[in-house]
XYZ file of C-alpha atoms in Angstrom:
475
model
C 5.289 0.865 -40.349
C 5.548 1.306 -36.617
C 4.127 4.475 -35.149
C 6.392 7.170 -33.741
C 7.702 6.479 -30.275
C 5.395 8.008 -27.641
C 7.577 8.186 -24.531
C 4.560 8.336 -22.218
C 3.087 5.032 -23.330
C 3.637 2.126 -20.987
C 3.766 -1.597 -21.464
C 4.003 -4.201 -18.718
C 6.382 -7.075 -19.372
C 7.898 -9.891 -17.379
C 11.579 -9.728 -16.467
C 13.777 -11.253 -19.150
C 17.460 -11.692 -19.699
C 19.114 -9.384 -22.187
C 18.637 -11.095 -25.595
C 20.377 -8.418 -27.611
C 24.033 -9.262 -27.366
C 26.534 -11.095 -25.252
C 27.865 -9.258 -22.177
C 31.149 -7.480 -22.632
C 32.665 -8.705 -19.391
C 35.393 -11.004 -20.667
C 38.059 -8.384 -21.391
C 40.380 -9.572 -18.634
C 40.483 -13.302 -19.230
C 44.131 -14.316 -19.213
C 45.763 -14.914 -22.562
C 46.978 -18.298 -21.356
C 43.482 -19.722 -20.978
C 43.118 -23.453 -21.528
C 43.564 -24.396 -25.156
C 44.988 -21.034 -26.227
C 48.440 -20.829 -27.804
C 50.488 -17.897 -29.022
C 51.696 -18.032 -32.608
C 55.459 -18.483 -32.780
C 55.851 -19.289 -29.075
C 58.262 -22.062 -28.165
C 56.701 -25.282 -26.903
C 57.082 -25.865 -23.140
C 57.338 -29.387 -21.750
C 54.991 -30.409 -18.901
C 58.013 -30.941 -16.599
C 59.368 -27.468 -17.307
C 55.950 -25.958 -16.783
C 55.562 -27.741 -13.439
C 59.009 -26.581 -12.318
C 58.083 -23.009 -13.243
C 54.845 -23.256 -11.227
C 56.749 -24.586 -8.187
C 59.189 -21.684 -8.449
C 56.307 -19.202 -8.642
C 54.624 -20.773 -5.612
C 57.817 -20.329 -3.564
C 57.952 -16.577 -4.178
C 56.722 -14.475 -1.244
C 53.491 -12.590 -1.825
C 53.833 -8.891 -2.493
C 52.840 -6.855 0.570
C 49.501 -5.120 0.208
C 49.776 -1.415 -0.631
C 46.893 -0.883 1.822
C 48.334 -2.858 4.740
C 48.731 0.223 6.950
C 45.164 1.469 6.528
C 42.800 0.974 9.470
C 39.217 0.530 8.296
C 36.162 0.098 10.518
C 32.818 -1.295 9.382
C 29.299 -0.176 10.278
C 27.149 -3.111 9.211
C 28.812 -6.471 8.497
C 25.882 -8.461 7.073
C 24.655 -8.359 3.472
C 26.690 -5.774 1.573
C 28.682 -5.250 4.754
C 29.802 -8.873 4.569
C 30.872 -8.318 0.952
C 32.888 -5.284 2.037
C 34.539 -7.216 4.856
C 35.598 -9.926 2.411
C 36.875 -7.438 -0.167
C 38.830 -5.326 2.325
C 40.350 -8.387 3.965
C 41.507 -9.554 0.555
C 42.965 -6.091 -0.083
C 45.019 -6.451 3.089
C 43.733 -3.608 5.267
C 43.611 -3.675 9.059
C 40.276 -3.624 10.916
C 40.427 -2.361 14.508
C 36.663 -2.654 15.074
C 33.242 -3.148 13.535
C 29.609 -2.625 14.537
C 26.338 -4.334 13.732
C 23.034 -4.251 15.606
C 22.681 -8.025 15.120
C 25.401 -10.079 16.780
C 24.504 -13.004 14.510
C 26.275 -11.039 11.770
C 29.586 -10.889 13.647
C 30.951 -14.302 12.629
C 32.451 -13.732 9.156
C 33.918 -10.349 10.168
C 35.494 -11.853 13.260
C 36.885 -14.708 11.197
C 38.610 -12.330 8.777
C 39.702 -9.798 11.427
C 40.277 -11.818 14.576
C 41.580 -8.947 16.702
C 38.794 -6.500 15.833
C 36.611 -5.208 18.661
C 32.874 -5.785 18.337
C 30.113 -3.248 18.927
C 26.360 -3.109 18.414
C 26.083 0.701 18.573
C 28.228 2.491 15.992
C 27.940 5.718 17.972
C 29.765 4.065 20.848
C 32.328 2.530 18.494
C 33.148 5.853 16.866
C 33.405 7.557 20.250
C 35.742 4.950 21.719
C 37.765 3.920 18.670
C 38.085 7.036 16.535
C 41.783 7.409 17.300
C 42.368 3.896 15.911
C 40.487 4.407 12.631
C 41.449 5.945 9.287
C 38.257 5.219 7.403
C 34.755 3.809 7.876
C 32.619 1.725 5.511
C 28.874 2.029 6.095
C 26.465 -0.642 4.857
C 23.260 -0.287 6.875
C 19.591 0.251 6.053
C 19.163 3.619 4.356
C 17.810 5.493 7.379
C 21.163 5.039 9.176
C 23.375 6.268 6.308
C 23.295 9.939 7.252
C 23.932 9.770 11.013
C 26.650 7.118 10.715
C 28.395 8.961 7.879
C 28.189 12.388 9.480
C 29.449 11.125 12.836
C 32.453 9.557 11.121
C 33.270 12.683 9.113
C 32.917 14.901 12.179
C 35.780 12.871 13.637
C 37.852 13.413 10.513
C 37.368 9.905 9.127
C 37.268 9.035 5.443
C 33.953 7.420 4.545
C 32.602 4.918 2.029
C 28.788 4.783 2.254
C 26.485 2.438 0.415
C 23.859 3.685 -2.014
C 21.581 5.545 -1.881
C 23.849 7.957 -0.078
C 21.033 9.093 2.217
C 17.379 8.680 3.096
C 16.273 12.267 2.290
C 17.372 15.031 -0.101
C 18.377 17.312 2.796
C 20.715 14.647 4.164
C 22.363 14.240 0.755
C 23.159 17.932 0.523
C 24.440 18.002 4.099
C 26.882 15.158 3.470
C 28.185 16.696 0.242
C 28.878 19.974 2.043
C 30.393 18.228 5.079
C 32.828 16.207 2.956
C 34.233 19.455 1.586
C 34.327 21.047 5.029
C 36.090 18.150 6.756
C 38.445 17.471 3.826
C 38.034 13.703 3.800
C 38.023 11.118 1.015
C 34.530 9.850 0.259
C 32.870 7.346 -2.048
C 29.311 6.095 -2.536
C 28.859 2.388 -3.129
C 27.604 2.485 -6.717
C 30.331 0.132 -7.885
C 29.402 0.287 -11.555
C 30.737 3.837 -11.654
C 34.239 2.348 -11.844
C 33.361 0.026 -14.705
C 33.951 0.174 -18.426
C 30.296 0.470 -19.431
C 29.467 3.937 -18.137
C 32.766 5.218 -19.514
C 31.765 3.999 -22.948
C 28.385 5.731 -22.595
C 30.225 8.933 -21.684
C 32.464 8.552 -24.709
C 29.597 7.851 -27.113
C 27.903 11.064 -26.002
C 30.895 13.365 -25.600
C 32.387 11.980 -28.803
C 29.354 13.420 -30.617
C 27.883 10.093 -31.740
C 24.441 10.576 -30.169
C 23.870 14.234 -30.970
C 21.650 16.128 -28.528
C 20.028 13.800 -26.017
C 16.428 14.873 -25.451
C 15.116 11.846 -23.506
C 16.608 9.197 -21.236
C 14.526 6.197 -20.146
C 15.685 4.042 -17.216
C 13.954 0.916 -15.927
C 14.560 -1.805 -13.366
C 13.277 -5.258 -12.466
C 12.792 -4.143 -8.848
C 11.162 -4.278 -6.372
C 11.958 -7.831 -5.335
C 10.696 -7.130 -1.801
C 7.161 -6.264 -0.595
C 5.801 -2.817 -1.467
C 2.279 -1.440 -1.516
C 1.408 -3.226 1.742
C 0.054 -1.862 5.048
C 1.782 -2.129 8.402
C 0.868 -5.247 10.391
C -0.853 -4.765 13.741
C 0.901 -7.869 15.048
C 4.281 -7.868 16.739
C 6.950 -10.412 17.610
C 9.653 -10.668 20.210
C 12.984 -9.651 18.630
C 15.665 -12.347 18.570
C 18.181 -12.057 21.406
C 20.937 -11.271 18.908
C 19.163 -8.128 17.633
C 19.161 -4.755 19.398
C 15.848 -3.646 17.909
C 15.915 -0.133 19.335
C 19.354 0.400 17.776
C 18.083 -0.997 14.476
C 15.295 1.604 14.509
C 17.867 4.292 15.267
C 16.618 7.682 14.016
C 13.293 6.260 12.745
C 10.017 6.477 14.699
C 9.531 3.731 17.243
C 7.500 0.693 16.206
C 7.257 -2.948 17.301
C 9.440 -5.642 15.806
C 7.743 -7.841 13.224
C 9.515 -10.961 11.979
C 10.418 -10.842 8.254
C 8.821 -7.406 7.833
C 11.926 -5.211 8.133
C 15.157 -6.872 9.253
C 17.236 -7.998 7.341
C 16.102 -7.294 3.768
C 12.526 -6.057 3.396
C 13.155 -2.660 5.027
C 13.793 -1.379 1.484
C 10.080 -1.075 0.779
C 9.190 0.986 3.892
C 9.127 4.804 3.907
C 10.666 5.026 7.389
C 13.682 2.842 6.565
C 14.311 2.560 2.818
C 13.891 4.400 -0.456
C 11.956 1.851 -2.521
C 12.929 0.513 -5.907
C 13.949 3.997 -7.061
C 16.333 4.669 -4.176
C 17.693 1.153 -4.126
C 18.589 0.883 -7.818
C 18.670 4.317 -9.477
C 22.079 5.114 -7.964
C 23.261 2.246 -10.162
C 20.990 2.356 -13.178
C 20.690 6.151 -13.559
C 24.389 6.703 -12.843
C 25.303 7.105 -16.496
C 22.628 9.730 -17.050
C 23.942 11.940 -14.255
C 27.603 11.412 -15.092
C 27.235 11.885 -18.835
C 24.746 14.776 -18.951
C 25.624 16.487 -15.629
C 22.073 17.805 -15.401
C 22.140 20.053 -12.330
C 18.881 20.728 -10.485
C 15.650 19.552 -12.119
C 12.935 22.170 -12.507
C 10.083 19.702 -12.069
C 9.439 16.109 -10.975
C 6.195 14.350 -11.845
C 4.723 10.909 -11.103
C 3.319 9.807 -14.459
C 1.932 6.518 -13.143
C 2.035 4.800 -9.764
C 0.395 2.112 -7.699
C -1.741 2.758 -4.663
C -0.125 4.777 -1.872
C -0.737 4.016 1.788
C 1.791 6.174 3.635
C 3.736 3.155 4.920
C 5.377 1.548 1.913
C 6.348 2.573 -1.599
C 3.950 1.716 -4.430
C 4.184 -1.585 -6.221
C 4.994 0.162 -9.483
C 5.803 3.668 -10.630
C 6.829 5.852 -13.549
C 8.429 9.217 -12.775
C 9.633 12.095 -14.948
C 12.316 14.708 -14.185
C 12.597 17.866 -16.306
C 16.075 19.386 -16.693
C 16.770 22.823 -18.201
C 19.346 23.685 -20.854
C 22.709 24.658 -19.388
C 24.524 26.343 -22.275
C 26.351 23.158 -23.242
C 23.332 20.994 -24.031
C 19.588 21.529 -24.588
C 16.872 20.761 -22.066
C 15.954 17.100 -21.668
C 13.623 14.823 -19.721
C 14.422 11.671 -17.771
C 11.995 8.813 -17.080
C 12.112 6.062 -14.444
C 10.100 2.803 -14.524
C 9.805 0.061 -11.891
C 7.426 -2.685 -10.796
C 7.190 -4.238 -14.272
C 6.624 -0.981 -16.181
C 8.770 -0.374 -19.256
C 9.172 2.279 -21.941
C 7.679 1.572 -25.326
C 10.069 -0.317 -27.593
C 11.646 2.308 -29.878
C 10.956 1.962 -33.562
C 14.691 1.951 -34.349
C 15.049 -1.393 -32.543
C 14.798 -4.197 -35.077
C 11.632 -6.271 -35.102
C 12.035 -9.312 -32.872
C 14.530 -7.707 -30.511
C 13.388 -6.922 -26.969
C 14.397 -4.542 -24.242
C 16.447 -6.112 -21.437
C 14.915 -6.529 -17.971
C 16.823 -3.501 -16.672
C 18.660 -0.756 -18.526
C 18.607 2.628 -20.252
C 17.742 4.252 -23.545
C 19.552 7.495 -24.428
C 17.502 9.030 -27.257
C 19.652 11.414 -29.290
C 19.169 13.432 -32.441
C 21.838 11.367 -34.230
C 21.428 7.942 -32.637
C 19.780 6.002 -29.807
C 21.953 4.130 -27.307
C 20.620 1.028 -25.562
C 22.402 0.198 -22.293
C 21.691 -3.213 -20.790
C 21.897 -3.973 -17.066
C 22.224 -1.877 -13.928
C 25.914 -0.989 -14.230
C 26.192 0.326 -17.765
C 26.959 -3.090 -19.245
C 27.051 -3.471 -23.006
C 26.116 -0.002 -24.290
C 25.165 -0.415 -27.941
C 23.810 1.970 -30.542
C 20.636 0.689 -32.182
C 19.873 -0.529 -34.757
C 22.855 -2.783 -35.380
C 23.475 -1.221 -38.788
C 23.960 2.147 -37.084
C 26.239 0.569 -34.456
C 28.461 -0.821 -37.214
C 28.553 2.577 -38.891
C 29.578 4.424 -35.711
C 31.964 1.833 -34.285
C 33.535 2.066 -30.834
C 34.000 5.596 -29.479
C 37.445 7.114 -28.952
C 38.731 6.935 -25.398
C 38.223 10.125 -23.383
C 38.224 9.045 -19.723
C 40.907 7.362 -17.675
C 40.036 3.862 -16.470
C 39.569 3.045 -12.796
C 41.837 0.887 -10.624
C 38.641 -0.256 -8.884
C 35.828 1.464 -7.019
C 37.063 0.608 -3.533
C 40.666 1.099 -4.593
C 39.924 4.678 -5.671
C 38.860 5.461 -2.111
C 41.762 3.628 -0.461
C 44.333 5.347 -2.679
C 42.910 8.736 -1.698
C 43.078 7.824 2.001
C 46.729 6.825 1.610
C 47.548 10.110 -0.090
C 48.686 8.367 -3.270
C 45.857 10.201 -5.029
C 44.038 13.475 -4.201
C 40.910 13.482 -2.057
C 38.733 13.970 -5.133
C 40.190 10.932 -6.922
C 37.160 8.736 -6.052
C 34.800 9.380 -8.948
C 31.627 8.791 -6.901
C 32.769 11.054 -4.068
C 30.074 12.901 -2.160
C 30.642 15.934 -4.394
C 29.093 13.759 -7.133
C 26.987 11.335 -5.100
C 25.314 13.974 -2.945
C 23.654 15.931 -5.779
C 22.967 12.676 -7.635
C 21.193 11.075 -4.656
C 19.315 14.290 -3.949
C 17.773 14.325 -7.437
C 16.777 10.669 -7.208
C 15.115 11.078 -3.813
C 13.017 13.970 -5.112
C 11.224 11.336 -7.169
C 10.068 9.610 -4.007
C 8.584 12.858 -2.707
C 6.626 13.224 -5.961
C 5.271 9.724 -5.380
C 4.408 10.578 -1.788
C 2.282 13.615 -2.673
C 1.101 12.213 -6.007
C 1.473 15.325 -8.137
C 3.839 17.340 -10.329
C 6.267 19.355 -8.224
C 8.169 22.496 -9.207
C 11.625 22.467 -7.570
C 13.791 25.391 -6.552
C 17.100 23.581 -6.174
C 19.137 26.552 -4.980
C 16.773 27.125 -2.058
C 15.888 23.468 -1.670
C 12.122 23.812 -1.680
C 9.061 23.047 -3.780
C 7.373 26.204 -4.968
C 3.935 24.871 -5.873
C 3.203 22.405 -3.064
C 4.115 23.521 0.481
C 3.117 20.174 2.000
C 5.767 18.409 -0.091
C 8.513 20.376 1.655
C 7.918 18.366 4.815
C 9.471 15.356 3.059
C 12.686 17.105 2.006
C 13.958 16.255 5.497
C 12.488 14.368 8.469
C 12.296 14.217 12.246
C 14.914 12.170 14.145
C 14.376 10.305 17.366
C 16.095 11.639 20.451
C 19.746 10.663 20.519
C 20.091 10.393 16.746
C 20.096 13.986 15.588
C 23.583 14.802 14.271
């Protein structure tokens, strides 16, 4: 007999692929895949099939429904490059884009040959705002708030990558500003538009899990350096990089090759939000959508690596406590990174393992295992219980696509609140996540007064709810 599941016990494991079941990502394979035939269908000769293909090729392409939208980009490398590719394929116009590193310009210029180039997005928004309908922001985290707020202040619709902001105060400010400026918004947690989190929602709201008392979320991050000190050495920035603009609102420091730009900034307090900020907006998305928890009453670091004031710890485990709200009882949420994992629940069959990243929703009727960062393959465990429950009844509408939600709202084909990860949702969500980083920073349990946005038992922690901005970057 296995002992009862102690949610505070930790085990360290190596990252593994999900061995539990095949991914459920093949729903949209065309019915006419190679080798597939339809019963009763008439046979088609190769010549007739070729003639049909030629006829189809001669038909003019349908005009894009988004062809009149004018979208600017802040950041065109990394995720910004992915956005450029996606929006070009969706047929939008791009009057201009900005990136602090001119080496990133190439692909954007190739897809939007007439777009104007800028290194400073403040200058771009000042000069080009009359030519822009919406702005997509894909920068290091410390630039999310100023770039997003500047765009909204000019009445522009905004799509901002996750985490929405660098601090809890910024998250609340953006959520309030989106309502004030009446613009369409979306955070870049793309899994929110997928099937998986909708199924999780339907398992819970269909009554199959009972009361959820614990949620455990873990990730295989960080995959960048954390728990390291700042180097005393410095390098000359490449000529393509405007280093002072890259620093933006953050305190001034020398450039160091490979330390910050273009990827490893995620592990630094001044620029990123660590493994928690980088991934929880994906992996904890279902928790916040499904349970709608409101403000936590307390946040506590249960375990963490050494802190040095410069970078996030190499590993951490954090707990949030959420009160009852009249519709559901109180529950606790746990986060694990850096190789830490929850204990394998006793309801999981012997020989089965937890995936490298995922969630466990522990209910009074059943436990739901969710594999992956985007809600992939939610499955009640054990398998005998999954077979008994079956697939939940559909409750939620399905999405036309995460980016498409935002574009349809800009066009006016859908209301401004049609994007399901709008700042009304993403602001409070990001705020709760970022409170976990403050608990890591001070290394103790914190009591949170969400309405007044302050910690009531640790005055020094309140300094990290917001931050100081360099001159020229305060919005």
